[in-house]
CSV table of C-alpha atoms in Angstrom, one decimal:
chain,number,residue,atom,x,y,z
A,6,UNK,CA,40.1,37.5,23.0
A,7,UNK,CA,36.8,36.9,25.2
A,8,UNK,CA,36.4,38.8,28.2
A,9,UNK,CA,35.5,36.5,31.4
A,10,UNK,CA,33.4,38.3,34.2
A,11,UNK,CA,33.0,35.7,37.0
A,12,UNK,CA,31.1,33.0,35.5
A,13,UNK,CA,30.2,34.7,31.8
A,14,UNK,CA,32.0,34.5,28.9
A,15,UNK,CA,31.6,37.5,26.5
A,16,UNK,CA,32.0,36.8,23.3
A,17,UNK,CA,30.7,39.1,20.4
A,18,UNK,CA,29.4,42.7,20.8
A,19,UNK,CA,25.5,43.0,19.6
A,20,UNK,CA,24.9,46.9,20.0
A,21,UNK,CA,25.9,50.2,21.7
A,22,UNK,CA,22.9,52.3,23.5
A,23,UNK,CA,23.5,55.6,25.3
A,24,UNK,CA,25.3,54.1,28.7
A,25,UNK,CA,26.7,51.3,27.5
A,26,UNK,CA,27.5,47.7,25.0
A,27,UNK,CA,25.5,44.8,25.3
A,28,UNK,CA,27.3,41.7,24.4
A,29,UNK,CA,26.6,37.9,23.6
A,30,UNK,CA,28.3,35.7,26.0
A,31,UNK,CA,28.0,32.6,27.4
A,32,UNK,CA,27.3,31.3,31.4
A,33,UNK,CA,30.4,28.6,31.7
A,34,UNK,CA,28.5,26.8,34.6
A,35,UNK,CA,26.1,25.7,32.0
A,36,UNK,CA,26.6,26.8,28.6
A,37,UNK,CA,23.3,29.4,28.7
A,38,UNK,CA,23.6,32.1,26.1
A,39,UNK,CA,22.7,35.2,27.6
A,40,UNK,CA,23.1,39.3,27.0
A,41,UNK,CA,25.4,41.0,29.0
A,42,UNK,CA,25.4,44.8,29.1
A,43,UNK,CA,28.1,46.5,30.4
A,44,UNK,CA,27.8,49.7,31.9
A,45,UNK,CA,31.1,51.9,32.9
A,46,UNK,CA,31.3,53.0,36.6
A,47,UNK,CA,32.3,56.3,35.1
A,48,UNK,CA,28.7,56.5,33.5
A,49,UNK,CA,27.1,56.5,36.9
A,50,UNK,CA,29.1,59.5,38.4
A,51,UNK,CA,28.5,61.6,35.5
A,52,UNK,CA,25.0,60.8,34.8
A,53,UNK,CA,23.5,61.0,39.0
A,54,UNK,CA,20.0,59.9,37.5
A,55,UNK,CA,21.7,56.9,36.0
A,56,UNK,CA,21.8,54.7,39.1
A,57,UNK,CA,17.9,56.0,39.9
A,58,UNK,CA,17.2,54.5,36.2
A,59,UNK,CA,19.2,51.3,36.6
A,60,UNK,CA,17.9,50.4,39.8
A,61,UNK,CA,14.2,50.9,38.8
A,62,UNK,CA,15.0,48.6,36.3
A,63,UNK,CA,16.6,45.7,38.1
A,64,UNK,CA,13.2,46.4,40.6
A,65,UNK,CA,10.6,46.4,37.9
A,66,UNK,CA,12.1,43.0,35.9
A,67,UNK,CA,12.7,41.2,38.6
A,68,UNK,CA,9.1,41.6,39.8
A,69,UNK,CA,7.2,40.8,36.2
A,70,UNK,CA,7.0,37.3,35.0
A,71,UNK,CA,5.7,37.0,31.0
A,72,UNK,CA,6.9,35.6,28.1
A,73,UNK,CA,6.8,38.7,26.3
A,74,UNK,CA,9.2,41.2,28.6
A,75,UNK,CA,12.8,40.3,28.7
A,76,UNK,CA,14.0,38.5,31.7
A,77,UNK,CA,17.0,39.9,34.2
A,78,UNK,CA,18.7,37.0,35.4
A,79,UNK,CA,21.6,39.3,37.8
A,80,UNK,CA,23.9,42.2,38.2
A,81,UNK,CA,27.7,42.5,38.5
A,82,UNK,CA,29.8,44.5,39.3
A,83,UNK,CA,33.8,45.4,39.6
A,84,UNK,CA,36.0,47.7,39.9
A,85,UNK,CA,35.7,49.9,36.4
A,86,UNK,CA,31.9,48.0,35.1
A,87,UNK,CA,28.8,47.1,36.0
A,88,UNK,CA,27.3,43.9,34.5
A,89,UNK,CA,23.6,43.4,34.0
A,90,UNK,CA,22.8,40.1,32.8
A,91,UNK,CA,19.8,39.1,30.5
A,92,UNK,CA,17.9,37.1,28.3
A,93,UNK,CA,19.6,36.1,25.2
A,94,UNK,CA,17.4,37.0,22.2
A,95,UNK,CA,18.2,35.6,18.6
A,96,UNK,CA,16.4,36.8,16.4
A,97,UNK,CA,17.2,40.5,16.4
A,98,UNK,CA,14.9,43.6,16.7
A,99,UNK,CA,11.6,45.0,15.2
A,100,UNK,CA,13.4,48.1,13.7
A,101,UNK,CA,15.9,45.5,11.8
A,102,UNK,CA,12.9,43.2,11.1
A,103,UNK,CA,10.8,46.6,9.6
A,104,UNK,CA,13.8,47.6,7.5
A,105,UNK,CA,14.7,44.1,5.7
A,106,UNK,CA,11.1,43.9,5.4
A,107,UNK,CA,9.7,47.3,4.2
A,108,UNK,CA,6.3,46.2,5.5
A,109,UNK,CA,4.5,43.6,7.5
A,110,UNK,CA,1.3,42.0,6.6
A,111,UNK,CA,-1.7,43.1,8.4
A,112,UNK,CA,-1.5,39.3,10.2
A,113,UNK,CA,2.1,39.6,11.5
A,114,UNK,CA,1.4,42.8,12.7
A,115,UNK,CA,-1.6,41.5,14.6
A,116,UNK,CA,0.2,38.9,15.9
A,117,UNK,CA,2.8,41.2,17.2
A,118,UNK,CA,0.5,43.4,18.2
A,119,UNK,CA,-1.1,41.1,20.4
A,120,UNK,CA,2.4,39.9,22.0
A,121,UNK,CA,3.5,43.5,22.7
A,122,UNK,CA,-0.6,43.7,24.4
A,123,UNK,CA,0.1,40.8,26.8
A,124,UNK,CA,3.4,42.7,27.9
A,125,UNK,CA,1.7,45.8,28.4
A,126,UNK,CA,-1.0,43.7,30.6
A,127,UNK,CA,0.9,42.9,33.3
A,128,UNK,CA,2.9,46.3,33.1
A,129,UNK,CA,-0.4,47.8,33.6
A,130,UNK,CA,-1.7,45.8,36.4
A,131,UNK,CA,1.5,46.5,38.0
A,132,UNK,CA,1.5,50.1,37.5
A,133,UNK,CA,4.6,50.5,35.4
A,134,UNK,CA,5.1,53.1,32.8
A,135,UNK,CA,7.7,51.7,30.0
A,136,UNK,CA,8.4,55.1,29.1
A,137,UNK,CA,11.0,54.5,25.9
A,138,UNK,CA,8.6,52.0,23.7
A,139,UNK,CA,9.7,51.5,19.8
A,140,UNK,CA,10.9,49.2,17.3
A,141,UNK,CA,14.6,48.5,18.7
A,142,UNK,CA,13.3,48.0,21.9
A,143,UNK,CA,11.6,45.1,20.6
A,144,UNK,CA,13.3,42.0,20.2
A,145,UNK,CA,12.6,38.1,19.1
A,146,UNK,CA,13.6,35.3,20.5
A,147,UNK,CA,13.1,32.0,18.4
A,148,UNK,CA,9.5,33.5,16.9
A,149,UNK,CA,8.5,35.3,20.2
A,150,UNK,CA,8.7,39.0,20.7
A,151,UNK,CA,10.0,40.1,24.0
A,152,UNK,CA,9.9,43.8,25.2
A,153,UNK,CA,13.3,45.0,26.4
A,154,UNK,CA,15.3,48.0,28.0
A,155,UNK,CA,13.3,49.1,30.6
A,156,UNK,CA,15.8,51.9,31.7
A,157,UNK,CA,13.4,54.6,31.9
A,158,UNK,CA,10.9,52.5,33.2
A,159,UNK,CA,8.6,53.4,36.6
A,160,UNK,CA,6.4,52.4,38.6
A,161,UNK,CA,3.7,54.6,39.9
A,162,UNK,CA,2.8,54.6,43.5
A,163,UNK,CA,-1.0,54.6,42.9
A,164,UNK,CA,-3.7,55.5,39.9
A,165,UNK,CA,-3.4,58.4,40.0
A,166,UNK,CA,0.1,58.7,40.2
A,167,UNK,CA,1.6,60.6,37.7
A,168,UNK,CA,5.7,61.0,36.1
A,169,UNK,CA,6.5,64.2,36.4
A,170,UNK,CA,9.9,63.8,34.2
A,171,UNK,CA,10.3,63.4,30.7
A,172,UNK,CA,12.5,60.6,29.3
A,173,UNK,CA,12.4,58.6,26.3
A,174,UNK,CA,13.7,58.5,22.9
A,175,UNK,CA,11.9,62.2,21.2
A,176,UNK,CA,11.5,60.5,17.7
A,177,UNK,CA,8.8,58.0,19.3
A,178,UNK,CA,7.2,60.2,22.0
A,179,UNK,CA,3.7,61.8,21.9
A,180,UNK,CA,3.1,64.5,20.9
């Protein structure tokens, strides 16, 4: 049975990340596919960064415009869930891409390269550290890649701003 939260239909379940699913579902008002992650209230009570991280990233997408970063389109909320409402994006991840794959030819990966560049442009001028960049994180949509889950993102007052906390997934940090 579908699950109906206000005006969104969700339908099948596309992952699991650390505080929460992200479905498929559907806007009934006008038959948009989007991504819906849900997000247990629970979550936020035991986790007292988790509504910091959440709300930096409800900030942050709202204010970027590209083609290439995943766009917010709202945020739910009811008794037991939180809703946040995205993008749909079809054509699954660079980590799934890279392991049906093996490799990518030095022109796709230029051409992604490029993509994940223009992201990082605006991110830039806008002073916003991603902070949790790598290959499931990066998703297609019909040919175009699209930077995503910007839950550890922040923005930095100034240049020379600093973060001072360290978040991220450790297998993709710097050393």
């Amino acid at each position: 049975m579908n699950k109906v939260i206000e005006n969104y239909v969700l339908k099948e379940k596309l992952g699991s990340g650390q505080y929460g699913d992200v479905f498929k579902a559907e806007d009934q008002n006008n038959g948009q596919v989007v991504a819906v992650k849900v997000m247990n209230v629970k979550k936020f009570k035991a986790t007292p960064k988790l509504s910091e991280f959440t709300s930096n990233e409800i900030a942050i997408l709202t204010k970027v415009e590209n083609p290439h970063i995943i766009r917010f389109v709202e945020m739910l909320r009811t008794a037991n869930n939180y809703y946040l409402v995205y993008e749909y994006c079809n054509g699954g991840t660079l980590d799934e891409l890279l392991k049906r794959k093996k490799f990518l030819t030095e022109a796709e990966a230029l051409k992604m390269f490029v993509q994940i560049l223009d992201a990082f442009k605006v991110l830039f001028r806008e002073k916003i550290l991603h902070r949790d960049l790598k290959p499931s994180n990066i998703l297609f949509h019909d040919g175009v890649l699209k930077l995503a889950d910007f839950g550890f993102c922040k923005e930095l007052m100034d240049d020379n701003s600093m973060a001072q906390t360290m978040v991220g997934s450790p297998i993709y940090m710097a050393p």
